[in-house]
Amino acid sequence: MFLNYLFRELRHRHRQAVLTALGLALGICLVVTVSASAGGVRSAQNQVLHSLYGVGTDISVTQSAKSGSGGAQQFAMNPGSTKKQGQSFARDRVTSTMGLALLSTTKVTAVKSLSGVSSAVGGLTLSSMHVSGHFAKVSGSTSSSASKSTSAQPSTSSSGSATPSQSPIKISSFTIAGIDVSDQTIGPLSSTTLTSGRTFTSSETSAKVVVIDAAYAKQNSIVVGDTMKISGVSFKVIGIRKSATSSVDVYMPLLMAQTISGETGKVNEIYVKATSATQIATVKAEIKKTVSGATVTTAQDLANQVSGSLSSASKLSSSLGKWLEVAALISAVAVASLLTLSGVGRRVREFGTLKAIGWKSRRIVSQVLGEALIQGLAGGAIGVALGYAATRLIGAFSPSLQATVGASGLPTSRAGSFFGGAPGASSAGGGPGDALRGLSHTVTVYLHAPISVSLVAVAIALAVAGGLIAGGLGGWRAARLSPADALRRVD
Amino acid sequence: MLYELHGVSKRYAQSKKKVAALHDVDLSIDQGEFVAIQGSTGSGKTTLLQMLGALDRPTSGSVLFDGVDLAGMKESELTKLRGRAFGFIFQAFNLIPTLTAQENVETALVPLHLSAAERGAKAQAALAELGLAERGKHLPAELSGGEQQRVAIARALVRSPRVILADEPTGNLDERTRDEIIALLQGLWQSRGQTIIVVTHDTHVAAPASRRFLLDDGAVISADAAADRVVVESPQRD
């Protein structure tokens, strides 16, 4: 009787039932789409953070360079002899990334021994600059115009020329990351994926081998097995790794990075993994005590510094998105409630009659609630289907989002550390100013809106709840009906 | 005595005005009587029927049913009493349009918490008694007015109530069907000794009743003992 009555009523008032279900469906569709998009934005943020930070890294420790420790790069460009006029020259300079102070490796050990620290490794990020060209020919003069021209134009583009007799000087720069090969699960390498060749073995602490970033390798036509000369040392390319957002062009064992830069026993970054997420704040405080003057950055700190359209999308999804969901749900429930109340209004005689023949109010309310529940379930199912279609549409278009981290938000040391030279930009050739260009780094990620089982469950539950609220209101109205009034109204 | 009404008044608030639907009504009805309450539109006869059917409470006075004052009962007790003791017949039949004739009859058995099979069997028997055995699967819209009212009567009779309360039961029917329904009610009264209280403005419907009350402006102005019954009149109003 209950189900017969319920389904017959729904069929009899199918227009109202469909309208109610569609009203709820639209609200649910919006909830699913906005939530899935917000999930997509969060996933994009994680993608950015992981690629910037390394999947396993919780905390990064750096120290800002001391005041007055900077300055222009210098290259010894004096040919030394007039015989060298017109001959080729090449100069390399590998330095610790500007803005970061060097830390002793003993600090890494100290951090590693702190409670709450699961593991800690040191890293040395370097900027390598390569200058090559031909010494100028200066007839009747013993001085080198080449040295004058290069020192006069340290930040010009690679095609710049000093004097009519000076042939172009080529300047290229790239970023090197010295990796602790004994633990590659944290640090810059952990955010990359191997596309060809192999990665370092834990025994290759002093091997002359490098792993190249895929974008840099492509731009410079480098393949596995090639040899790369850095600061006069030949390195064998053993692997190529891909990263959506990495700012490092060349990875090499930490010891080799220290050797070619002359910074033996030094690092400029410490990557830390906490024993658990809840320990991060405590560990951060402990590290600050251990490494005085250190800049300790957690993934959350980094997330807070991200700007650009990804950040805007994140803010939008977390603020406007939430309100949009709430507004859509309230509207949907209001529409469903109004339609249900109006339906009850049209059935006053029916409910009055049932009360007259002895039906309890509870039974009538459950009848109305049952009908609303079915409408809610239908609305939820339709809403999820519509939401799924909308998220597929978002997936098909995959709108791009930019995340900018750098000079405007981060301390110089962090920016320099993480984003010291955008991949590709450095190898395109440029002046020494390229090393500074990395202070701001923009990453592009593509938005997808994944629908999880839990989201579907929440959506259905919301639709059912919406239906029950509407049914509850309708039932409450039906329950309050006095049978005499209900019958009298008809008479 | 089945019913005893003492000084029953009912007032409604209508547009900030108090309107008296019933005014100091005294009457009594015995088990097995066929009572007709007559009166013009607005005379208060439907209100009186609702008092007798435990659908409404008096503003003042008492409605004793089997010696118990309905005015003092809780709503849940009234609901229970309605589900057990009364069978209602309405002018507009008040059948649920989405349920079949049999299911409509079964709605009256819901308060008795019977099994589906028991409900079905009783509903079929009630429909058969009223000559509608073949019409059980039909929706109300597929039945004639007379058939619909007979389904409504089957719904009122199916749980063997102590009182049948009919409000203008032939108001929506043509003369021929009206006569059929009158004959049906009269047959029930005579064969079963069923207490029947009919509210009507139609003298044809009231004709077979053992007693007739005439209501005017909420007060009983006359009572006609068609059979050998004691009549208690309400004080006549000016």
XYZ file of C-alpha atoms in Angstrom:
729
model
C 0.000 0.000 0.000
C 2.735 2.458 1.045
C 4.862 1.988 -2.078
C 1.871 1.631 -4.414
C 0.439 4.858 -3.117
C 3.845 6.565 -3.228
C 4.733 5.671 -6.829
C 1.207 6.226 -8.133
C 1.199 9.702 -6.591
C 4.552 10.511 -8.151
C 3.337 9.269 -11.527
C 0.088 11.155 -11.158
C 1.909 14.413 -10.356
C 4.847 13.665 -12.644
C 5.307 17.269 -13.765
C 5.701 18.498 -10.215
C 7.857 15.489 -9.328
C 10.134 16.074 -12.329
C 10.347 19.806 -11.576
C 11.256 19.124 -7.943
C 13.852 16.528 -8.935
C 15.312 18.860 -11.577
C 15.485 21.728 -9.093
C 17.479 19.532 -6.744
C 19.487 18.154 -9.662
C 20.645 21.616 -10.704
C 21.798 22.359 -7.174
C 23.601 19.032 -6.958
C 25.131 19.515 -10.410
C 26.599 22.809 -9.249
C 27.880 21.249 -6.028
C 29.509 18.391 -7.942
C 31.044 20.705 -10.547
C 32.329 23.274 -8.068
C 33.612 20.630 -5.641
C 35.278 18.642 -8.408
C 36.825 21.845 -9.797
C 38.003 22.806 -6.314
C 39.474 19.308 -6.008
C 41.156 19.844 -9.356
C 42.566 23.171 -8.186
C 43.835 21.546 -4.982
C 45.387 18.757 -7.001
C 47.011 21.351 -9.301
C 48.337 23.166 -6.246
C 49.751 19.943 -4.884
C 51.257 19.229 -8.275
C 52.927 22.632 -8.244
C 54.087 22.310 -4.650
C 55.396 18.800 -5.157
C 57.293 19.788 -8.233
C 58.720 22.831 -6.508
C 59.448 21.123 -3.304
C 59.854 17.455 -3.910
C 57.183 14.936 -3.085
C 58.749 13.754 0.125
C 59.974 17.097 1.392
C 58.093 18.723 4.246
C 60.483 21.502 5.164
C 63.231 23.350 3.359
C 66.007 25.212 5.179
C 68.066 28.014 3.647
C 69.921 31.028 4.874
C 69.856 34.421 3.231
C 73.157 35.690 1.910
C 74.870 38.245 4.057
C 74.544 41.869 3.149
C 77.277 42.968 0.724
C 78.196 39.430 -0.300
C 76.755 39.876 -3.804
C 78.170 41.676 -6.766
C 78.728 41.284 -10.438
C 80.215 38.111 -11.910
C 83.786 38.542 -13.064
C 85.522 36.806 -15.896
C 89.203 37.105 -16.567
C 89.042 38.190 -20.201
C 92.537 39.495 -20.658
C 94.126 37.597 -23.580
C 97.509 38.112 -21.896
C 99.301 38.448 -25.199
C 98.697 40.348 -28.430
C 99.182 37.040 -30.208
C 95.866 35.919 -28.898
C 94.003 38.733 -30.663
C 91.330 37.223 -32.861
C 91.667 33.799 -31.233
C 88.841 31.995 -29.481
C 88.350 31.906 -25.728
C 85.952 30.166 -23.280
C 85.371 30.884 -19.606
C 83.249 29.034 -17.059
C 82.042 30.286 -13.711
C 80.099 28.104 -11.343
C 78.813 29.842 -8.240
C 76.346 29.162 -5.482
C 72.923 30.499 -6.374
C 72.733 34.191 -5.630
C 70.865 35.186 -2.536
C 71.615 31.973 -0.665
C 74.246 31.680 2.017
C 76.341 28.580 2.283
C 75.792 26.244 5.210
C 78.214 23.723 6.563
C 77.254 20.061 6.048
C 77.478 19.699 9.828
C 74.211 21.634 9.932
C 72.604 18.884 7.877
C 73.746 16.341 10.454
C 72.446 18.556 13.268
C 69.036 18.906 11.641
C 68.921 15.196 10.918
C 69.411 14.412 14.607
C 66.445 16.560 15.725
C 63.450 14.749 17.122
C 60.549 14.628 14.716
C 62.887 14.571 11.718
C 62.603 11.463 9.608
C 65.424 12.368 7.223
C 67.389 15.383 6.050
C 69.693 15.878 3.104
C 71.787 18.788 1.933
C 71.690 20.259 -1.535
C 73.869 22.739 -3.364
C 72.212 24.787 -6.061
C 74.636 26.422 -8.433
C 74.482 28.822 -11.319
C 76.841 28.001 -14.131
C 77.736 30.675 -16.608
C 79.673 29.977 -19.777
C 81.213 32.796 -21.812
C 82.884 32.137 -25.148
C 83.923 34.102 -28.218
C 86.958 35.539 -29.957
C 89.340 38.140 -28.595
C 88.997 41.380 -30.429
C 91.533 42.498 -32.952
C 92.854 45.937 -32.076
C 95.318 47.218 -34.607
C 98.091 49.418 -33.236
C 97.103 48.902 -29.647
C 98.443 46.607 -26.979
C 95.427 46.701 -24.724
C 92.591 44.204 -24.961
C 89.404 45.748 -26.120
C 87.671 42.408 -25.589
C 88.083 42.609 -21.847
C 86.742 46.128 -21.862
C 83.735 45.238 -23.914
C 82.715 42.238 -21.840
C 83.116 43.978 -18.560
C 81.200 46.915 -19.902
C 78.249 44.815 -20.948
C 77.779 42.069 -18.412
C 74.056 41.976 -18.710
C 73.438 42.404 -22.388
C 72.033 39.698 -24.586
C 74.263 37.153 -26.269
C 74.173 38.964 -29.549
C 75.563 42.183 -28.116
C 78.828 43.495 -29.549
C 81.237 45.879 -27.913
C 83.114 47.483 -30.744
C 82.995 47.245 -34.500
C 86.033 44.958 -34.359
C 84.660 42.724 -31.556
C 83.001 39.521 -32.719
C 79.850 38.446 -30.724
C 80.452 36.923 -27.287
C 78.233 33.964 -26.416
C 76.980 33.727 -22.846
C 74.928 30.863 -21.597
C 73.899 29.879 -18.134
C 72.113 27.010 -16.491
C 71.266 25.817 -13.034
C 72.913 22.870 -11.331
C 71.588 21.010 -8.339
C 74.020 19.004 -6.262
C 72.083 15.980 -5.009
C 72.764 13.771 -2.023
C 72.699 10.538 -3.970
C 72.420 8.465 -0.791
C 68.785 9.615 -0.345
C 67.002 10.799 -3.449
C 63.503 10.433 -1.974
C 63.581 14.027 -0.799
C 64.994 17.086 -2.459
C 64.703 18.383 -6.012
C 65.054 15.009 -7.732
C 62.054 13.553 -5.928
C 59.697 15.770 -7.899
C 60.890 14.516 -11.257
C 60.249 11.387 -13.274
C 62.820 9.502 -15.290
C 62.143 9.550 -19.019
C 65.315 7.860 -20.262
C 68.530 6.426 -18.950
C 68.896 5.973 -15.227
C 69.233 7.978 -12.054
C 72.216 8.090 -9.673
C 73.147 5.060 -7.652
C 73.894 5.615 -3.980
C 77.559 4.772 -4.595
C 78.015 7.530 -7.199
C 78.873 10.155 -4.607
C 81.891 11.392 -6.544
C 81.134 10.062 -10.010
C 81.358 12.480 -12.927
C 77.814 11.810 -14.051
C 74.838 14.108 -14.527
C 71.112 13.792 -15.015
C 69.569 16.419 -17.290
C 66.158 18.054 -17.182
C 64.096 16.952 -20.181
C 63.284 20.473 -21.334
C 66.929 21.543 -21.161
C 68.038 18.346 -22.890
C 65.562 18.879 -25.696
C 66.563 22.480 -26.211
C 70.246 21.644 -26.317
C 69.898 18.307 -28.153
C 71.442 16.357 -25.305
C 70.824 12.627 -25.108
C 71.831 9.910 -22.646
C 75.454 8.942 -23.208
C 76.568 12.437 -24.258
C 79.342 14.224 -22.455
C 78.837 17.645 -20.941
C 81.721 19.895 -19.964
C 81.088 22.010 -16.901
C 83.827 24.193 -15.458
C 86.449 22.199 -17.268
C 85.205 18.823 -15.993
C 83.596 16.320 -18.337
C 80.404 14.716 -17.089
C 78.599 11.790 -18.630
C 74.849 12.199 -19.113
C 73.307 9.072 -17.555
C 69.640 10.019 -17.514
C 66.975 12.499 -18.452
C 64.221 13.400 -16.027
C 61.030 15.244 -16.632
C 59.464 17.772 -14.326
C 56.503 20.028 -15.024
C 57.912 22.824 -12.996
C 61.518 22.182 -12.103
C 63.906 25.088 -12.321
C 66.974 22.857 -12.298
C 68.677 22.034 -15.594
C 71.438 19.695 -14.463
C 71.568 17.329 -11.479
C 74.878 15.952 -10.259
C 76.216 14.287 -7.094
C 76.589 16.787 -4.250
C 80.312 16.132 -3.883
C 80.907 16.984 -7.540
C 78.832 20.149 -7.251
C 80.936 21.159 -4.245
C 84.137 20.362 -6.150
C 83.397 22.337 -9.322
C 82.168 25.331 -7.338
C 85.018 25.151 -4.861
C 82.550 25.005 -1.973
C 83.813 21.847 -0.319
C 81.738 20.766 2.676
C 79.069 23.350 1.941
C 75.423 23.229 0.989
C 72.938 26.046 0.458
C 69.771 24.149 1.155
C 68.641 21.441 3.521
C 65.618 19.309 2.661
C 63.838 17.821 5.653
C 61.168 15.188 5.989
C 59.222 15.095 9.258
C 58.123 11.871 10.910
C 54.511 13.000 10.592
C 52.523 15.976 9.323
C 51.647 16.959 12.876
C 55.363 17.292 13.705
C 56.071 19.885 11.009
C 55.422 22.956 13.161
C 57.542 21.607 16.044
C 60.359 20.589 13.711
C 60.262 24.018 12.070
C 60.752 25.670 15.449
C 63.559 23.260 16.392
C 65.393 23.890 13.127
C 65.203 27.640 13.657
C 66.932 27.133 16.998
C 69.569 24.804 15.513
C 70.403 26.853 12.394
C 70.418 30.438 13.537
C 69.150 32.933 11.022
C 67.757 30.198 8.806
C 64.736 30.618 6.636
C 62.621 27.556 7.315
C 59.889 27.046 4.781
C 57.143 24.440 4.976
C 54.933 23.295 2.133
C 52.148 25.380 3.638
C 54.347 28.484 3.674
C 55.109 27.870 0.055
C 51.457 27.351 -0.785
C 50.682 30.697 0.803
C 53.221 32.388 -1.438
C 51.813 31.052 -4.669
C 50.158 33.702 -6.778
C 48.756 33.781 -10.295
C 45.600 32.357 -11.819
C 45.997 29.074 -9.904
C 46.035 30.978 -6.651
C 43.051 33.042 -7.802
C 41.223 29.871 -8.805
C 42.033 28.367 -5.427
C 40.760 31.428 -3.581
C 37.728 31.517 -5.846
C 36.931 27.861 -5.255
C 37.424 28.120 -1.518
C 35.444 31.320 -0.993
C 33.056 32.050 -3.842
C 32.788 28.363 -4.730
C 31.639 27.437 -1.258
C 29.055 30.199 -1.175
C 27.937 29.297 -4.651
C 27.415 25.720 -3.540
C 25.517 26.821 -0.435
C 23.392 29.281 -2.426
C 22.634 26.677 -5.075
C 21.696 24.118 -2.452
C 19.502 26.548 -0.536
C 17.785 27.576 -3.756
C 17.288 23.969 -4.794
C 15.882 23.005 -1.402
C 13.692 26.127 -1.376
C 12.287 25.277 -4.802
C 11.732 21.660 -3.767
C 10.103 22.768 -0.518
C 7.798 25.241 -2.251
C 6.753 22.652 -4.807
C 6.194 20.045 -2.101
C 4.211 22.491 0.025
C 2.141 23.430 -2.978
C 1.615 19.716 -3.676
C 0.434 19.183 -0.103
C -1.825 22.219 -0.503
C -3.479 20.575 -3.469
C -3.965 17.347 -1.522
C -5.693 18.844 1.515
C -8.913 16.919 0.857
C -6.982 13.694 0.353
C -5.101 14.043 3.628
C -8.225 15.260 5.437
C -10.068 12.172 4.260
C -7.263 9.866 5.352
C -7.215 11.521 8.761
C -10.975 11.190 8.974
C -10.753 7.459 8.381
C -8.162 7.089 11.121
C -4.744 7.524 9.492
C -2.224 8.869 11.970
C -0.429 12.074 11.105
C 2.826 10.120 11.264
C 1.658 7.817 8.494
C 0.680 10.749 6.304
C 3.979 12.501 6.984
C 5.913 9.360 6.089
C 3.941 9.141 2.849
C 4.907 12.725 1.942
C 8.504 12.128 3.084
C 8.705 8.937 1.045
C 7.645 10.781 -2.077
C 10.166 13.549 -1.354
C 12.885 10.972 -0.741
C 12.337 9.412 -4.161
C 12.406 12.876 -5.735
C 15.621 13.617 -3.813
C 17.245 10.385 -4.989
C 16.216 11.068 -8.568
C 17.449 14.663 -8.266
C 20.727 13.427 -6.809
C 21.239 10.896 -9.600
C 20.402 13.426 -12.313
C 22.545 16.066 -10.581
C 25.548 13.743 -10.376
C 25.092 12.808 -14.042
C 24.903 16.490 -15.039
C 27.860 17.298 -12.791
C 29.826 14.451 -14.348
C 29.065 15.822 -17.804
C 30.159 19.304 -16.698
C 33.423 17.999 -15.242
C 34.071 16.014 -18.425
C 33.610 19.249 -20.310
C 36.135 20.950 -18.024
C 38.475 18.005 -18.583
C 38.006 18.280 -22.343
C 38.963 21.948 -22.348
C 41.599 21.564 -19.594
C 41.894 25.275 -18.856
C 45.449 26.266 -17.968
C 46.273 27.854 -14.648
C 49.433 29.744 -13.832
C 51.128 29.582 -10.471
C 53.710 32.249 -9.835
C 56.104 31.916 -6.948
C 58.950 34.238 -6.507
C 60.257 37.717 -5.963
C 56.965 39.271 -5.002
C 56.104 36.715 -2.392
C 58.998 34.634 -1.295
C 62.102 35.739 0.498
C 64.897 36.186 -1.992
C 66.731 33.175 -0.690
C 63.741 30.879 -1.221
C 63.051 32.205 -4.625
C 66.648 31.898 -5.602
C 66.819 28.435 -4.261
C 63.706 27.042 -5.810
C 63.473 29.004 -8.947
C 67.003 29.929 -9.852
C 66.577 30.156 -13.579
C 63.580 29.011 -15.484
C 64.284 25.947 -17.580
C 64.919 26.828 -21.150
C 65.161 30.512 -20.485
C 68.730 30.226 -19.358
C 69.846 28.089 -22.202
C 68.321 30.475 -24.695
C 71.366 32.544 -24.030
C 71.532 35.769 -22.198
C 73.565 37.927 -19.959
C 74.548 37.281 -16.386
C 71.199 38.751 -15.400
C 69.604 35.406 -16.222
C 70.560 34.078 -12.851
C 68.412 36.757 -11.297
C 65.542 36.197 -13.649
C 64.771 33.046 -11.711
C 63.642 35.089 -8.712
C 60.130 34.850 -10.088
C 58.946 31.545 -11.454
C 55.707 30.797 -13.236
C 54.370 27.300 -13.622
C 51.507 26.276 -15.852
C 49.245 23.421 -14.844
C 46.056 22.187 -16.466
C 42.813 22.025 -14.534
C 40.967 18.766 -14.335
C 37.863 18.193 -12.228
C 37.975 14.654 -10.870
C 34.815 13.151 -9.346
C 35.479 10.789 -6.467
C 33.157 8.147 -5.050
C 32.961 10.170 -1.832
C 31.877 13.263 -3.792
C 29.116 11.244 -5.474
C 28.055 9.903 -2.066
C 28.016 13.408 -0.565
C 26.051 14.743 -3.547
C 23.430 11.999 -3.281
C 23.253 12.503 0.484
C 22.747 16.261 -0.018
C 20.001 15.627 -2.566
C 18.292 13.172 -0.250
C 18.672 15.623 2.644
C 17.237 18.379 0.426
C 14.348 16.123 -0.524
C 13.756 15.212 3.102
C 13.781 18.871 4.179
C 11.210 19.619 1.484
C 9.221 16.513 2.418
C 9.564 17.336 6.101
C 8.085 20.784 5.530
C 5.313 19.317 3.393
C 4.698 16.582 5.933
C 4.669 19.098 8.766
C 2.002 21.051 6.935
C 0.011 17.881 6.273
C 0.352 16.802 9.907
C -0.910 20.144 11.153
C -4.056 19.898 9.082
C -7.131 19.489 11.176
C -9.331 16.914 9.425
C -12.395 19.076 9.963
C -10.656 22.111 8.435
C -9.314 20.045 5.568
C -12.745 18.638 4.747
C -14.487 21.951 5.358
C -12.167 23.739 2.941
C -13.350 21.441 0.214
C -16.980 21.842 1.168
C -27.249 5.907 24.725
C -24.627 6.045 21.968
C -24.442 9.831 21.724
C -25.356 12.528 24.195
C -24.712 16.156 23.295
C -25.099 18.803 25.981
C -24.966 22.521 25.205
C -22.655 22.049 22.246
C -21.549 25.292 20.644
C -18.948 25.896 17.976
C -17.607 29.273 17.022
C -15.128 30.069 14.269
C -13.054 33.155 13.753
C -13.822 34.502 10.330
C -12.248 37.795 9.217
C -11.830 38.968 12.832
C -15.440 38.080 13.511
C -16.649 35.180 15.569
C -19.169 33.118 13.666
C -21.312 30.626 15.588
C -21.692 27.427 13.570
C -23.523 25.628 16.373
C -25.446 27.168 19.189
C -26.177 25.300 22.404
C -27.206 22.013 20.830
C -28.602 19.220 23.006
C -29.471 15.877 21.489
C -29.056 12.173 21.948
C -28.819 9.287 19.505
C -29.174 5.642 20.335
C -27.431 2.637 18.861
C -29.112 1.395 15.650
C -30.859 4.647 14.801
C -31.059 6.094 11.286
C -30.854 9.830 11.934
C -31.179 12.529 9.340
C -29.876 16.020 10.127
C -31.492 18.461 7.768
C -30.947 22.094 7.155
C -30.072 24.640 4.540
C -26.525 25.544 3.495
C -24.688 27.155 6.401
C -27.091 25.873 9.021
C -24.300 24.019 10.838
C -25.266 20.461 9.935
C -21.796 19.499 8.621
C -20.197 20.974 11.744
C -22.523 18.886 13.878
C -21.634 15.758 11.891
C -17.940 16.494 12.406
C -18.543 16.751 16.158
C -20.260 13.373 16.070
C -17.415 11.877 14.003
C -14.672 13.126 16.369
C -13.282 15.302 13.569
C -13.764 18.515 15.496
C -14.188 19.659 19.095
C -16.908 21.913 20.425
C -16.009 25.380 21.672
C -18.215 24.635 24.659
C -20.445 21.792 25.797
C -19.812 18.065 25.698
C -20.137 15.325 23.098
C -20.435 12.005 24.891
C -19.822 8.896 22.824
C -20.451 5.717 24.789
C -20.372 7.921 27.857
C -16.895 9.353 27.086
C -16.570 13.069 26.321
C -14.852 13.430 22.946
C -13.948 17.034 23.802
C -11.622 15.816 26.544
C -9.779 13.235 24.453
C -6.272 13.712 23.051
C -5.847 14.043 19.304
C -4.151 10.629 19.131
C -7.100 9.047 20.980
C -9.555 10.703 18.614
C -7.547 9.381 15.653
C -7.687 5.886 17.104
C -11.425 6.198 17.726
C -12.051 7.411 14.174
C -10.106 4.440 12.817
C -12.186 2.007 14.838
C -15.706 3.321 15.417
C -16.700 5.527 12.494
C -17.200 5.195 8.786
C -17.425 8.385 6.744
C -19.210 9.001 3.475
C -18.661 12.335 1.776
C -20.604 14.263 -0.804
C -17.625 14.388 -3.187
C -16.790 10.705 -2.423
C -13.235 11.748 -1.453
C -11.614 8.736 -3.048
C -7.850 8.835 -3.612
C -7.629 9.309 -7.379
C -4.396 7.372 -7.805
C -5.565 4.261 -5.978
C -7.873 1.576 -7.394
C -11.353 0.971 -5.968
C -10.031 -1.927 -3.897
C -7.025 0.038 -2.657
C -9.326 2.903 -1.700
C -11.370 0.514 0.408
C -8.155 -0.844 1.899
C -7.125 2.626 3.109
C -9.801 2.277 5.805
C -8.072 -0.889 7.051
C -4.623 0.722 7.396
C -5.294 1.873 10.999
C -6.130 -1.747 11.945
C -2.611 -2.970 10.990
C -3.844 -6.003 9.069
C -1.686 -7.980 6.674
C -1.892 -7.073 2.982
C -3.712 -10.356 2.253
C -6.281 -9.728 4.980
C -6.797 -6.177 3.788
C -7.278 -7.350 0.220
C -9.778 -10.058 1.179
C -11.863 -7.729 3.347
C -11.862 -4.984 0.713
C -12.940 -7.439 -2.000
C -15.758 -8.730 0.216
C -16.980 -5.201 0.942
C -16.939 -4.296 -2.750
C -18.784 -7.534 -3.606
C -21.452 -6.726 -1.009
C -22.060 -3.456 -2.812
C -22.116 -5.095 -6.248
C -18.665 -3.875 -7.274
C -16.775 -7.187 -7.269
C -15.640 -6.653 -10.852
C -14.633 -3.025 -10.406
C -11.940 -3.462 -7.753
C -9.037 -2.851 -10.138
C -10.496 0.316 -11.581
C -9.376 3.800 -10.693
C -12.091 6.207 -9.434
C -11.947 8.141 -12.691
C -12.999 4.976 -14.502
C -16.142 4.598 -12.383
C -19.494 6.360 -12.560
C -20.575 8.734 -9.791
C -22.847 6.090 -8.296
C -20.083 3.490 -8.390
C -17.653 5.906 -6.795
C -20.078 6.575 -3.962
C -20.617 2.848 -3.519
C -16.832 2.410 -3.282
C -16.857 5.171 -0.624
C -19.651 3.318 1.215
C -17.631 0.081 0.981
C -14.688 1.984 2.462
C -16.934 3.184 5.314
C -18.358 -0.294 5.943
C -15.273 -2.458 5.512
C -14.177 -2.294 9.126
C -17.705 -2.687 10.496
C -17.854 0.651 12.285
C -20.350 1.393 15.009
C -21.591 4.490 13.201
C -21.843 5.464 9.551
C -21.623 9.245 9.146
C -22.707 10.493 5.750
C -22.380 14.117 4.677
C -24.697 14.872 1.753
C -24.053 11.399 0.317
C -26.201 11.993 -2.733
C -25.320 15.631 -3.335
C -23.275 14.888 -6.440
C -25.539 12.222 -7.890
C -28.474 12.188 -10.270
C -31.928 11.252 -8.997
C -31.778 7.623 -10.049
C -28.404 7.048 -8.464
C -29.530 9.032 -5.431
C -32.416 6.626 -4.957
C -30.061 3.668 -5.294
C -27.809 5.055 -2.568
C -30.794 5.833 -0.314
C -32.022 2.271 -0.798
C -28.559 0.984 -0.038
C -28.282 2.912 3.228
C -31.780 1.912 4.212
C -30.951 -1.724 3.445
C -27.851 -1.537 5.628
C -29.846 -0.065 8.479
C -32.570 -2.636 8.211
C -30.359 -5.676 7.620
C -27.475 -4.891 9.913
C -29.061 -2.567 12.431
C -26.233 -0.188 11.559
C -26.334 3.246 13.218
C -26.481 5.762 10.372
C -26.350 9.542 10.672
C -26.970 11.402 7.446
C -26.597 15.113 6.902
C -28.691 16.292 3.988
C -30.762 19.118 2.666
C -32.709 16.666 0.528
C -35.986 15.411 2.028
C -35.819 12.289 -0.158
C -32.612 11.256 1.543
C -34.026 12.040 4.973
C -37.282 10.206 4.307
C -36.238 6.700 5.396
C -34.610 7.989 8.627
C -36.058 6.942 11.971
C -35.517 10.501 13.247
C -34.973 13.847 11.620
C -33.454 16.974 13.139
C -33.864 20.318 11.460
C -31.040 22.757 11.972
C -31.239 26.440 11.348
C -28.519 28.917 12.040
C -26.649 26.464 14.246
C -29.547 25.417 16.425
C -31.956 22.454 16.333
C -35.316 24.004 15.658
C -37.351 20.855 15.333
C -37.115 17.132 15.662
C -39.377 14.679 14.049
C -39.657 11.208 15.576
C -40.271 9.085 12.542
C -39.897 6.033 14.705
C -40.625 5.325 18.359
C -37.704 7.301 19.813
C -37.247 9.922 22.503
C -36.402 13.308 21.079
C -34.472 15.925 22.954
C -34.774 19.311 21.427
C -32.390 22.160 21.713
C -33.828 25.440 22.897
C -35.351 27.235 19.983
C -33.755 30.487 18.980
C -35.509 33.629 17.938
